Short mmCIF file of C-alpha atoms in Angstrom, two decimals:
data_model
loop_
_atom_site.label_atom_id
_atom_site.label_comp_id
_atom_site.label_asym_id
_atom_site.label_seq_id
_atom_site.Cartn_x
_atom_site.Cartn_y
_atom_site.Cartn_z
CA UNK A 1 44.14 -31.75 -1.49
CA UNK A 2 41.32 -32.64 -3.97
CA UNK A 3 37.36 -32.03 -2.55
CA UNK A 4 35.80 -35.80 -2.62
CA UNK A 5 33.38 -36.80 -5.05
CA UNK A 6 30.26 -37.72 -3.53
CA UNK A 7 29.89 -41.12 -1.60
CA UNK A 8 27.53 -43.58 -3.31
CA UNK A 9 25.70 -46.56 -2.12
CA UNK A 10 26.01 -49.72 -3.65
CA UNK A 11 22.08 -48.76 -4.95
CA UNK A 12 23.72 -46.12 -6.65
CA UNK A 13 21.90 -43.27 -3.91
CA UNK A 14 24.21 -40.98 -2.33
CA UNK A 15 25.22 -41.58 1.28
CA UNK A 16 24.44 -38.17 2.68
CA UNK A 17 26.25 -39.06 5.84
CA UNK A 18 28.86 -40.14 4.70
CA UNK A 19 29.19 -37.11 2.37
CA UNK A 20 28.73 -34.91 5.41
CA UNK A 21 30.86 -36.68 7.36
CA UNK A 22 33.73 -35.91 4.57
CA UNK A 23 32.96 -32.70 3.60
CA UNK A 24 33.89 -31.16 7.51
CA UNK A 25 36.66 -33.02 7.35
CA UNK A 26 37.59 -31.26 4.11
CA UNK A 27 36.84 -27.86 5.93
CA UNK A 28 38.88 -28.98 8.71
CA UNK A 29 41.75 -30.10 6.88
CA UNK A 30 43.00 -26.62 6.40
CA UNK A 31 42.99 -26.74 2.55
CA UNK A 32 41.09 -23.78 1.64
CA UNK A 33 41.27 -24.84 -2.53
CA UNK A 34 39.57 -27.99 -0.99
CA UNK A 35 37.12 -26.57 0.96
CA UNK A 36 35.92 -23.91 -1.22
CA UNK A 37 35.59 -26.96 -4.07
CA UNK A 38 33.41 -28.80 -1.44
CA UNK A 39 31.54 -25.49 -0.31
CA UNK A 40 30.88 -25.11 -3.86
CA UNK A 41 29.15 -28.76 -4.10
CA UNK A 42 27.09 -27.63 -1.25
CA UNK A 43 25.69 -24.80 -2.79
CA UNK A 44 25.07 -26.92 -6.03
CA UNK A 45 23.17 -30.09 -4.34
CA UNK A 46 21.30 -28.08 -1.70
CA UNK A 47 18.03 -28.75 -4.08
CA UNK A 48 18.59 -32.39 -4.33
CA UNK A 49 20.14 -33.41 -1.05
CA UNK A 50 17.07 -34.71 1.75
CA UNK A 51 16.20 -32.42 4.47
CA UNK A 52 18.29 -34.07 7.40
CA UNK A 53 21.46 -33.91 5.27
CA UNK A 54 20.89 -30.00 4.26
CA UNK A 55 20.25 -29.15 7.95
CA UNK A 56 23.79 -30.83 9.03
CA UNK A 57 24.92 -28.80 6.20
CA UNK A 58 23.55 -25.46 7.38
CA UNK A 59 25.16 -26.13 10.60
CA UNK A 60 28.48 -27.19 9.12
CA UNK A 61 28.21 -23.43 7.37
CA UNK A 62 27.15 -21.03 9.78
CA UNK A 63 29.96 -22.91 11.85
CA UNK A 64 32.63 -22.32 8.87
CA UNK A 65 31.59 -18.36 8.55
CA UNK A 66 31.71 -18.20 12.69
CA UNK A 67 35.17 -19.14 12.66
CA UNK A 68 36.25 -16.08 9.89
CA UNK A 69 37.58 -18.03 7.18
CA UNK A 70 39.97 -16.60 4.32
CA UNK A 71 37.73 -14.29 1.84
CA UNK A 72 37.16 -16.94 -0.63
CA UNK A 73 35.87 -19.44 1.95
CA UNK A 74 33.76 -16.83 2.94
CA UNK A 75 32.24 -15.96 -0.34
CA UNK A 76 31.83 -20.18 -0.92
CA UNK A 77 30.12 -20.54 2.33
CA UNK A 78 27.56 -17.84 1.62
CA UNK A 79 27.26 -18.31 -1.45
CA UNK A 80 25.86 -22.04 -0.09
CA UNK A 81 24.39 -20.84 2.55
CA UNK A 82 21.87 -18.49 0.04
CA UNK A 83 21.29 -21.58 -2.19
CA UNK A 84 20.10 -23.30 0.68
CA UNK A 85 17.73 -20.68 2.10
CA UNK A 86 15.65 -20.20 -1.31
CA UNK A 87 14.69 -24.19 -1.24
CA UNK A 88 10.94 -24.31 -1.49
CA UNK A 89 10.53 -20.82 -0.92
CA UNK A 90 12.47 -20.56 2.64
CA UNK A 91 11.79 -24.25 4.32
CA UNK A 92 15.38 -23.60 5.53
CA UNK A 93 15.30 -20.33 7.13
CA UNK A 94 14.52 -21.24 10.58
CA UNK A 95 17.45 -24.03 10.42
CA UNK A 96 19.67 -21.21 9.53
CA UNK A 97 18.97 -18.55 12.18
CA UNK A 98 18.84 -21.34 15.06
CA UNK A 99 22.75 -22.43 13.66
CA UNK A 100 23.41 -18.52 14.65
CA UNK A 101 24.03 -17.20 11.25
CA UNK A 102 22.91 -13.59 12.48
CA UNK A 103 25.36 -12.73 14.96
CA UNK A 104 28.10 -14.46 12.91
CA UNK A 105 26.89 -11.97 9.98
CA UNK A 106 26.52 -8.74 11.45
CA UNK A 107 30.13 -9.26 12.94
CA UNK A 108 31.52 -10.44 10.06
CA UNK A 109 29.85 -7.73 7.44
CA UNK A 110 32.32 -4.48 8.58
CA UNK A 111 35.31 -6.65 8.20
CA UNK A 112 34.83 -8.55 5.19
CA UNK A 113 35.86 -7.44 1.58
CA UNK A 114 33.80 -5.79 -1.32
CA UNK A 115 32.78 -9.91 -2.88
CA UNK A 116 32.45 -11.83 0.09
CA UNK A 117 30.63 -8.76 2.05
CA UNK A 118 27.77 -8.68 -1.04
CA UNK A 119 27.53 -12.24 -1.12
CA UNK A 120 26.84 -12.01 2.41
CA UNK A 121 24.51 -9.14 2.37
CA UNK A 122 22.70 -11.65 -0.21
CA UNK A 123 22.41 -14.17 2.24
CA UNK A 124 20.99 -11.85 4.66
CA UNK A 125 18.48 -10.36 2.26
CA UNK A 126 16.97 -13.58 1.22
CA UNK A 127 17.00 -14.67 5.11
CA UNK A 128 15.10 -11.21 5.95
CA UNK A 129 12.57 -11.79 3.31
CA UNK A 130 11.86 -15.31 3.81
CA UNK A 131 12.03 -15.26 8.04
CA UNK A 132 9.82 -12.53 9.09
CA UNK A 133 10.72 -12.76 12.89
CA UNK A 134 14.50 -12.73 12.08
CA UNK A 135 13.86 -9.16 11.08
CA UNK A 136 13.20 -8.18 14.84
CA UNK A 137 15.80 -10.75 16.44
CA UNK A 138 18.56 -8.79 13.55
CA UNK A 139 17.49 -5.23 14.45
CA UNK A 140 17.21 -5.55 18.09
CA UNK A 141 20.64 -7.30 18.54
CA UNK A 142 22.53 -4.72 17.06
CA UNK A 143 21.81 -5.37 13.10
CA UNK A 144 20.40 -2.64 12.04
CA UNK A 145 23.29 0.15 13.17
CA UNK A 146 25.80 -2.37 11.13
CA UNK A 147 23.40 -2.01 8.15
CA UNK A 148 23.16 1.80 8.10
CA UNK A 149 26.47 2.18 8.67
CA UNK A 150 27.45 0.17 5.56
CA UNK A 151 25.49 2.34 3.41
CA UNK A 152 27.70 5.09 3.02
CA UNK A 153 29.77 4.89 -0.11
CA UNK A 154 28.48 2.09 -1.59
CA UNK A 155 27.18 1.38 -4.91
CA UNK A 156 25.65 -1.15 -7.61
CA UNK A 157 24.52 -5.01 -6.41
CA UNK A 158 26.08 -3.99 -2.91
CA UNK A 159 23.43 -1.26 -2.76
CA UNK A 160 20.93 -3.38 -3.98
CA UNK A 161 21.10 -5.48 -1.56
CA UNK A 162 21.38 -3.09 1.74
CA UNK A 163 18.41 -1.08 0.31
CA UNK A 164 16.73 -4.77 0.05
CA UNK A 165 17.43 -5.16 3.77
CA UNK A 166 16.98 -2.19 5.29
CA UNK A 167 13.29 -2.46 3.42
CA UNK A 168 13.05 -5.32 5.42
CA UNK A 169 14.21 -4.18 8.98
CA UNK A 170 12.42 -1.20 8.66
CA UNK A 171 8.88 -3.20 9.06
CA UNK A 172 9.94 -3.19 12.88
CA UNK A 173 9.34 -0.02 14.79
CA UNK A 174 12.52 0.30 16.88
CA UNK A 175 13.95 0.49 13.10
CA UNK A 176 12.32 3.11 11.91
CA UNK A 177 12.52 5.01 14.91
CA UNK A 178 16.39 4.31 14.80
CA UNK A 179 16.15 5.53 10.73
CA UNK A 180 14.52 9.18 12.21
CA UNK A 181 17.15 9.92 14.75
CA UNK A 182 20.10 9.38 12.96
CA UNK A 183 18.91 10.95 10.05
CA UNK A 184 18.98 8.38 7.88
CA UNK A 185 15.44 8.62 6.06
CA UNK A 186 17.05 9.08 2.76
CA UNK A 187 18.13 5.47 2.84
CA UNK A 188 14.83 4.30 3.69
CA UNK A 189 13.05 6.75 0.73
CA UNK A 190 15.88 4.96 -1.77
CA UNK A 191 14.52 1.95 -0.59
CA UNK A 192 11.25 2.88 -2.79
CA UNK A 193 12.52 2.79 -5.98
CA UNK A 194 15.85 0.87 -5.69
CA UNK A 195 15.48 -2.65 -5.45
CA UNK A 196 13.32 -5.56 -6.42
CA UNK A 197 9.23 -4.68 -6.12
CA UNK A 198 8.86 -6.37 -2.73
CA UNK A 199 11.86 -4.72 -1.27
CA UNK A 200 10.14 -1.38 -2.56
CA UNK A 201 6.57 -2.26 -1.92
CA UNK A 202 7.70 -3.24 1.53
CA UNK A 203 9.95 0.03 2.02
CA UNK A 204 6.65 2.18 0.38
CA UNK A 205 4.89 0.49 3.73
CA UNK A 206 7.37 1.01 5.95
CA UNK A 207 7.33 4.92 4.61
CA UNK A 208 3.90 5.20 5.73
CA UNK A 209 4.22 3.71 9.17
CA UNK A 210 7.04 6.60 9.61
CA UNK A 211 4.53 9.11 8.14
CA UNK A 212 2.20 8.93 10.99
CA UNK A 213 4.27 10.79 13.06
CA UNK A 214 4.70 14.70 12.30
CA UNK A 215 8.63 14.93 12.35
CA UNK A 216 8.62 11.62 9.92
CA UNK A 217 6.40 12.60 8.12
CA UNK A 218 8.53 15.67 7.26
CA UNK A 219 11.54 13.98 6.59
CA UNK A 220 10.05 11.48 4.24
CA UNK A 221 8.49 14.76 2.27
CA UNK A 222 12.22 16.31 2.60
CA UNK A 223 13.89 13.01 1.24
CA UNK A 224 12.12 13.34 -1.87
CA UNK A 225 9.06 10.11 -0.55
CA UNK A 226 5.88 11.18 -2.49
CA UNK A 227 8.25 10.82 -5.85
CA UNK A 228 9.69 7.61 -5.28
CA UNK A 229 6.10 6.71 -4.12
CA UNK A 230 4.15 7.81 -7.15
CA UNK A 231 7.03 5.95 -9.28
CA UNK A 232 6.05 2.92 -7.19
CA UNK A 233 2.45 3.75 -8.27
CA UNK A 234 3.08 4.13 -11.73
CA UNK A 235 5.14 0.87 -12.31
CA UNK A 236 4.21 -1.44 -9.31
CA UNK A 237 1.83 -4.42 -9.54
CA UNK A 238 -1.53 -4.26 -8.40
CA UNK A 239 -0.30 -4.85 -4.52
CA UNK A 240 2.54 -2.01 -4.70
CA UNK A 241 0.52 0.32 -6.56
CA UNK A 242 -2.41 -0.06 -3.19
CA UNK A 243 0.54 0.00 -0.82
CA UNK A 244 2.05 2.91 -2.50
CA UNK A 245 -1.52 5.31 -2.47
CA UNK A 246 -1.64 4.38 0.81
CA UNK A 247 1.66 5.95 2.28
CA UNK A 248 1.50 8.60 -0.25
CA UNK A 249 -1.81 10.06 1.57
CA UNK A 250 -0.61 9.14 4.85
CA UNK A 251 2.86 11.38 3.88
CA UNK A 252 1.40 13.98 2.05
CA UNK A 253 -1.58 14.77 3.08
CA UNK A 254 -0.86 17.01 6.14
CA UNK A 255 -1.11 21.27 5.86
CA UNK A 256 1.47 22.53 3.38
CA UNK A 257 2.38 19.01 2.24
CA UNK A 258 -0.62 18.53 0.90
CA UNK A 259 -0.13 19.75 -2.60
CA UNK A 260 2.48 17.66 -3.69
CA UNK A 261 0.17 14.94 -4.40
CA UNK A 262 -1.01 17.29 -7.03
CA UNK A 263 1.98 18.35 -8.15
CA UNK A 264 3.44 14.77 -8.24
CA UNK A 265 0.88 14.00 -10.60
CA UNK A 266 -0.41 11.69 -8.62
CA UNK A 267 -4.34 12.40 -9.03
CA UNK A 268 -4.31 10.59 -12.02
CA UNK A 269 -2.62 7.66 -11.00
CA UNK A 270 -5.15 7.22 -7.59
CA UNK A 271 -7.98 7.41 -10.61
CA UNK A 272 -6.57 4.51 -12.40
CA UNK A 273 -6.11 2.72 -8.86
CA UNK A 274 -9.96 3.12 -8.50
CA UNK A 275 -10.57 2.06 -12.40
CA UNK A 276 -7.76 -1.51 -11.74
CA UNK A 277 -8.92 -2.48 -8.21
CA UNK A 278 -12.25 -0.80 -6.92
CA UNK A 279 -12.92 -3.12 -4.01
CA UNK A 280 -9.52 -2.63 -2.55
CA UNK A 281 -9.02 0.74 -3.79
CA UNK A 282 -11.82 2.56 -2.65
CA UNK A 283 -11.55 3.34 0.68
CA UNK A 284 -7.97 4.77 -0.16
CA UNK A 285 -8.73 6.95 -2.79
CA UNK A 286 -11.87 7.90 -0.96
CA UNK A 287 -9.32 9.19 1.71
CA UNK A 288 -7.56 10.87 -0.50
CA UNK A 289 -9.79 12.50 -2.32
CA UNK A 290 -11.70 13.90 0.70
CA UNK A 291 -8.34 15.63 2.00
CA UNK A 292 -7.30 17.21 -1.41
CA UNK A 293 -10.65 18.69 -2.29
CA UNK A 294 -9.75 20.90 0.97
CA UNK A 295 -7.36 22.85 -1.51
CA UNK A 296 -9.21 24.64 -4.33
CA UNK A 297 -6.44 23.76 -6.95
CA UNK A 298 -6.62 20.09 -6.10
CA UNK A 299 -10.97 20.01 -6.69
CA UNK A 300 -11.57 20.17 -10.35
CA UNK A 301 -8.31 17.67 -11.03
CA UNK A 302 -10.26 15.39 -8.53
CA UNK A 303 -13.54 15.68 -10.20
CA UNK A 304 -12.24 15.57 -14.11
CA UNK A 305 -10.51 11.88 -12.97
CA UNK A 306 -14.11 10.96 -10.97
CA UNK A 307 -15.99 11.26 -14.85
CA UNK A 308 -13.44 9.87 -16.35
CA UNK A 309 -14.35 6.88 -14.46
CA UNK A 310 -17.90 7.26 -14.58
CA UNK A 311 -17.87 7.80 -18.39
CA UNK A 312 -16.66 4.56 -18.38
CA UNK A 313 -18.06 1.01 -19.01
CA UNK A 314 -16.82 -1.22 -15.89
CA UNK A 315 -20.24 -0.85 -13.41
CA UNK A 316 -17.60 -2.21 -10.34
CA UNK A 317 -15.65 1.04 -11.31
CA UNK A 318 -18.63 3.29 -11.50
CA UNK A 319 -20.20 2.17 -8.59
CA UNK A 320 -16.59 2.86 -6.26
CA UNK A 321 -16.26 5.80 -7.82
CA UNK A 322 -19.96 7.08 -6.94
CA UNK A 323 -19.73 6.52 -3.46
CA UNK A 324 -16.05 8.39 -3.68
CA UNK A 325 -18.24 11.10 -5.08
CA UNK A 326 -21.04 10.85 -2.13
CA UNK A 327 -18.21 11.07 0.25
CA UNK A 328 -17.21 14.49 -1.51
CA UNK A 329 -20.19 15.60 -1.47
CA UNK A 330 -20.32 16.52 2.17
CA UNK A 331 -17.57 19.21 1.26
CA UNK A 332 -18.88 22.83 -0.04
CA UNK A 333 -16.00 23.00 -2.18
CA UNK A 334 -16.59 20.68 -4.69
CA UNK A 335 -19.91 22.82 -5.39
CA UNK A 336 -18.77 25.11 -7.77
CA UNK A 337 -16.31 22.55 -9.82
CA UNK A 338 -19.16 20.33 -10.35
CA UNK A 339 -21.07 22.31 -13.19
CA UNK A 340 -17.68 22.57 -15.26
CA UNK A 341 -16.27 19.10 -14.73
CA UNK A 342 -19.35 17.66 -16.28
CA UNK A 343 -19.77 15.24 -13.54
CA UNK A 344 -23.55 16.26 -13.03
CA UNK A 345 -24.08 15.44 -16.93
CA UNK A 346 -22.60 12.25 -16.45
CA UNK A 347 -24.41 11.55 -13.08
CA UNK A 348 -28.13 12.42 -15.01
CA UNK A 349 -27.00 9.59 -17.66
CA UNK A 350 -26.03 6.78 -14.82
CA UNK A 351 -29.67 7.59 -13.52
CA UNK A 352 -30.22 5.15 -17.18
CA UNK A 353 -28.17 2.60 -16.30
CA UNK A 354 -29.04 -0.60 -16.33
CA UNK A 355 -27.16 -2.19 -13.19
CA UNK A 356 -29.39 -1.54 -10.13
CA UNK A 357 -26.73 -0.90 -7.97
CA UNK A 358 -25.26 1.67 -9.89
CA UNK A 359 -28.47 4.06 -10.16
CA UNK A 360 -29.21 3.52 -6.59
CA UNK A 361 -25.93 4.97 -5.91
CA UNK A 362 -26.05 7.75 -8.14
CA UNK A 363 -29.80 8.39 -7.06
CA UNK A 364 -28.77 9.05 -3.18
CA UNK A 365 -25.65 11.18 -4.60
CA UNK A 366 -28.58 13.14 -6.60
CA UNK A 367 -30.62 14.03 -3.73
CA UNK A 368 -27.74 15.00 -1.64
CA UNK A 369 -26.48 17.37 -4.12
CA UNK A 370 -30.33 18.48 -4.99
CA UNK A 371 -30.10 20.67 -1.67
CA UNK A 372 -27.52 23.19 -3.63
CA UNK A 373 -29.58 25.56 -5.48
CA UNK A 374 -26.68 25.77 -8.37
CA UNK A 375 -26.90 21.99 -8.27
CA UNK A 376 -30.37 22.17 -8.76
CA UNK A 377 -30.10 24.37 -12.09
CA UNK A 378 -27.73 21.91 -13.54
CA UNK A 379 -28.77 18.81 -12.69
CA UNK A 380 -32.33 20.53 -14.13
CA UNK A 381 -30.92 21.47 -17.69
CA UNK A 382 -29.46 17.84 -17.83
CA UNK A 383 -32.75 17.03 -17.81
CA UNK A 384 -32.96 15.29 -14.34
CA UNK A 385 -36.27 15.97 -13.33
CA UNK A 386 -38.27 13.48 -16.04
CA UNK A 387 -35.51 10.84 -15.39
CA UNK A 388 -36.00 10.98 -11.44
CA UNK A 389 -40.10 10.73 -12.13
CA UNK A 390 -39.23 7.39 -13.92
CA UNK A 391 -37.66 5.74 -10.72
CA UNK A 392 -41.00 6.42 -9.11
CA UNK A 393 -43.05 3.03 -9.01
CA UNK A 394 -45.06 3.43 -5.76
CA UNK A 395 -42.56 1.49 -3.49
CA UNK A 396 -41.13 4.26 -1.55
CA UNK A 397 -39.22 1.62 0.67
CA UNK A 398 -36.56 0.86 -2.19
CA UNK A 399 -33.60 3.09 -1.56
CA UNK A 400 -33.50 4.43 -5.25
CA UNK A 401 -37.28 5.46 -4.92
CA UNK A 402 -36.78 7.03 -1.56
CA UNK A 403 -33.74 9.05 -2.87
CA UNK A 404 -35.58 10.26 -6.24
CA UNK A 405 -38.45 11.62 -3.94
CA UNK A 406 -36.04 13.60 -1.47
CA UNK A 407 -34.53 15.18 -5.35
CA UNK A 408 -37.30 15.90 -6.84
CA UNK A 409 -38.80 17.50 -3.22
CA UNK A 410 -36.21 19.75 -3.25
CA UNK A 411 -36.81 20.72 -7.04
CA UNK A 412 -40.33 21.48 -6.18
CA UNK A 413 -39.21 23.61 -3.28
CA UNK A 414 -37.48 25.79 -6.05
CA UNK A 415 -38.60 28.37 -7.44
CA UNK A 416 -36.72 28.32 -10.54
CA UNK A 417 -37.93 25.06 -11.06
CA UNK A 418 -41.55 26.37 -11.82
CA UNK A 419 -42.02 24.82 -15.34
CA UNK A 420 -42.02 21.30 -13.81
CA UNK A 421 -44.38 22.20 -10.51
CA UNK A 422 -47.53 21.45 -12.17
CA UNK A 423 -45.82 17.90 -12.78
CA UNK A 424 -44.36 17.41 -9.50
CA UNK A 425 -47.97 18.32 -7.53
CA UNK A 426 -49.59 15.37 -9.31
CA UNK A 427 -47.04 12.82 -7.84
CA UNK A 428 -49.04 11.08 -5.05
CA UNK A 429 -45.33 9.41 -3.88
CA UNK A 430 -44.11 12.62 -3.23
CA UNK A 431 -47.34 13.93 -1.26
CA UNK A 432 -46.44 11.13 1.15
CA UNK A 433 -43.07 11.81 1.10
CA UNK A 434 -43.06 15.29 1.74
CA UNK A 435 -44.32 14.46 5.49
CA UNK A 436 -42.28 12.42 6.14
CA UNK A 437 -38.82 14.29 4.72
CA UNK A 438 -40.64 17.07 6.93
CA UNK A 439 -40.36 15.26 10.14
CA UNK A 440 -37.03 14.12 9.47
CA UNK A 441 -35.70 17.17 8.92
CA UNK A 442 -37.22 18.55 12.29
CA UNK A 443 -35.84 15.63 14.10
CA UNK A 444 -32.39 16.28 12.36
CA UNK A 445 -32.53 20.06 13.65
CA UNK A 446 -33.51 18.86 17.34
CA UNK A 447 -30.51 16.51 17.13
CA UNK A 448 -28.09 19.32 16.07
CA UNK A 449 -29.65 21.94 18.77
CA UNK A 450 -29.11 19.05 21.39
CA UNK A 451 -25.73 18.39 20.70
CA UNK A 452 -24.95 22.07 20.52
CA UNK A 453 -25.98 22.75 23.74
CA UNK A 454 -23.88 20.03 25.37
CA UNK A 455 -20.94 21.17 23.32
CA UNK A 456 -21.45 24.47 24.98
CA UNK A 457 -22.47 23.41 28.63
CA UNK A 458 -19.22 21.61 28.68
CA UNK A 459 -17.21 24.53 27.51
CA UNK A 460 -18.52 26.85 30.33
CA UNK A 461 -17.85 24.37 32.97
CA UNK A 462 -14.55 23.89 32.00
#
C-alpha cells in the first residue's frame, strides 16, 4: 500500500482534514511500509501544517505509540512526535502530554529496542525541557525509577539523552530525594558535564538543591561534583558559570570539604565570575570568599585574585570586588595576608580614583582595616595618611569624609604614627569627629555588655 500524497484544494491549499482523515486510515490499514511513509510526512510538515491540524495529529500519534506498534512505527511516530514538540519553541507541549504521551512512554521505554528507545528518550527530553510541569506529573507517576533504571549500560546519544532528562526530573524534590536513596548521585553528577549546557546548567542546580542536606552533600563531593562543577564554570555561559559557583559553595563549603574548592582551582575561576558579571556575581563570590578565608591556605589565593581585580580598569568590577573585600574584613585571618598580597597598596591607589563610588567604598574598607595596628603600618608606608587628608572638605556628612576621619583617628591614636601627629592635630574635621567616634564607640560597648548579659541570663535559667 502506497502513503497518499497530500489532499489539495482546488485553490491549490492543502485540505488538512482531509489529509488527517487519510493518514489514520493509513495507520489503520495495517501496512506498516505505509504508515511509517505517512508518519514520516508528519514529522516533515509539522512546521507548515495550521495548529488545529497538528493537534489532531498529536493525538493520532500518542494514540499510534499507545497501541505498541512494530519498532519502525515506533521510531516514525517519535520521531514526529519530537518534530512537532520543538514548533515555536514548545507551543505543542501541552497538546502532547494531555493526548497521554507520558504514560504511553515510560511503559513503552524498557521494552523497546536500542533506535526506537533513543528516539523516544528524544521525545521525552525535548517534552521535559519545554513543559516544566510535565517534569513533576513524569516523576511522580512512576517516571523517574524507569529513567534510572535505564541508565545502566548505556552509552553515546542514548546517554545523552537520559543524562538530559534526568537533569530535568531532578529540578523536583521527590527526584532528588529518590537519586540519594538509591544511590544513584553519580548519574546526577554526570549530568554536569554530559549533555547540552542547559541540561548541565540545570543538573549544576539541581546539585546544589541536593547539597543542602549533609548526607547529599557528601555524596555529590564523593561522585566527583565540585569537578564537573568547576568544568561547568570554566566553559559555561555567563548563566551556567553563576549557577555553577553557586552549587559549588553550597557543596563544598562544609568542614573538611571545604578545601576542594581550592584544590579544584576554582578560586580563580569565582575571580573571573566577579570580573564578567559583578552585579549578579557578587553576592556569590562574597559567600564564598567569606567561608574559604576560614582556612589559612585558602586566604592569600583569595586575596591575590581580589587585586587582581582591583588592579584592574572596569570601576563595576572594582567596586564588587571592594565590598567582597569589606565583607572579609570582619575575619582576623585575612590580617596577616594583606601586607604580602599587595591589596593595601592597591587599596591606597583606589583612594585616587576618579569614580565616586569607588573611593567611597575603598574609604569605609580603609577605616575598618585602620583599627589593626599592622594595617596601620602598611597602609602608612603606602602613603595613606596625605591621601585620606585630601578627602577632607568640611562635609563630614558624606560617607567618604566620615570614613577618612574614623582612618586617620585611628592613625593619630598610634603611636608609631608620630611623624604625622603634628598634621593630624591641626585638622578641625577630626576635632569634631573625635567626639563623636567617642560616643559611638561607648554606645557600641553598652550594646555588646547588654546583649552579653542576656546571652548569659538565659543560659543560667535554662
Amino acid at each position: 500500500m502506497e502513503c497518499p500524497p497530500p489532499v489539495r484544494r482546488e485553490d491549490g491549499e492543502i485540505d488538512w482534514a482531509e489529509a488527517a482523515r487519510k493518514y489514520l486510515d493509513v495507520v489503520s490499514s495495517g501496512h506498516e511500509g505505509a504508515a511509517v511513509r505517512a508518519t514520516l510526512e508528519i514529522k516533515r510538515m509539522a512546521s507548515h501544517a495550521p495548529d488545529p491540524a497538528v493537534r489532531l495529529a498529536v493525538w493520532a500519534l500518542v494514540g499510534l505509540l499507545d497501541r505498541s506498534p512494530p519498532p519502525r512505527l515506533q521510531a516514525a511516530a517519535s520521531q514526529a512526535l519530537c518534530s512537532v514538540v520543538r514548533v515555536d519553541g514548545g507551543k505543542f507541549a501541552d497538546e502532547i502530554v494531555d493526548a497521554g504521551f507520558l504514560p504511553v512512554a515510560q511503559r513503552l521505554l524498557p521494552e523497546s529496542e536500542e533506535v526506537p528507545q533513543r528516539i523516544l528518550l528524544r521525545c521525552l527530553s525535548c517534552i521535559l525541557s519545554f513543559h516544566a510541569t510535565s517534569r513533576v506529573v513524569f516523576a511522580r507517576g512512576g517516571g523517574a525509577e524507569v529513567i534510572l533504571d535505564l541508565f545502566q549500560g548505556c552509552s553515546g546519544a542514548t546517554k545523552r539523552h537520559l543524562v538530559e532528562i534526568l537533569s530535568a526530573l531532578a529540578l523536583v524534590r521527590e527526584v532528588r530525594r529518590l537519586i540519594l536513596a538509591d544511590g544513584k548521585v553519580e548519574y546526577l553528577v554526570e549530568a554536569i558535564s554530559f549533555g547540552n549546557l542547559v541540561s548541565r546548567t540545570r543538573a549544576a542546580q539541581s546539585a546544589g538543591l541536593l547539597g543542602a542536606s549533609t548526607n547529599g552533600r557528601s555524596s555529590l563531593v564523593e561522585m566527583g561534583a565540585p569537578l564537573a562543577l568547576v568544568g561547568l564554570m570554566r566553559d559555561g555561559d555567563s548563566s551556567a558559570k553563576l549557577v555553577a559557583a553557586n552549587a559549588l559553595g553550597i557543596v563544598s563549603s562544609i568542614g573538611h570539604h571545604l578545601p576542594l574548592i581550592h584544590q579544584s582551582g576554582a578560586i580563580p575561576l569565582y575571580a573571573e565570575l566577579l570580573k564578567e558579571n559583578p552585579p549578579l556575581a557578587k553576592d556569590i563570590v562574597e559567600d564564598v570568599f567569606c567561608i574559604l578565608v576560614s582556612i589559612r591556605d585558602n586566604t592569600g589565593a583569595v586575596l591575590e585574585n581580589l587585586a587582581g581585580i582591583l588592579t584592574g580598569q572596569d570601576d563595576l568590577a572594582i567596586s564588587s570586588a571592594v565590598d567582597v573585600l569589606l565583607a572579609l574584613a570582619e575575619y582576623k585571618s585575612i590580617i596577616t595576608f594583606l601586607k604580602s598580597s599587595g591589596v593595601i597598596t592597591v587599596l591606597v591607589d583606589l583612594l585616587q580614583n576618579r569614580n565616586h563610588d569607588v573611593v567611597e567604598k575603598v574609604t569605609g574598607v580603609v577605616a575598618q582595616l585602620s583599627y589593626e595596628e599592622c594595617i596601620r603600618e602598611g597602609l602608612m608606608e603606602a602613603g595613606a595618611i596625605p591621601i585620606l587628608l585630601d578627602l577632607l572638605h568640611g562635609r563630614l556628612e558624606d560617607l567618604t569624609e566620615f570614613a577618612a576621619a574614623e582612618a586617620l583617628i585611628n592613625f593619630s591614636e598610634d603611636p608609631s604614627c608620630r611623624e604625622y601627629a603634628p598634621m593630624l592635630q591641626r585638622v578641625p574635621e577630626l576635632s569634631a569627629f573625635r567626639d563623636h567616634l567617642f560616643h559611638f564607640r561607648i554606645s557600641q560597648g553598652h550594646l555588646i555588655q547588654s546583649a552579653r548579659r542576656r546571652i548569659e541570663q538565659r543560659l543560667n535559667s535554662q
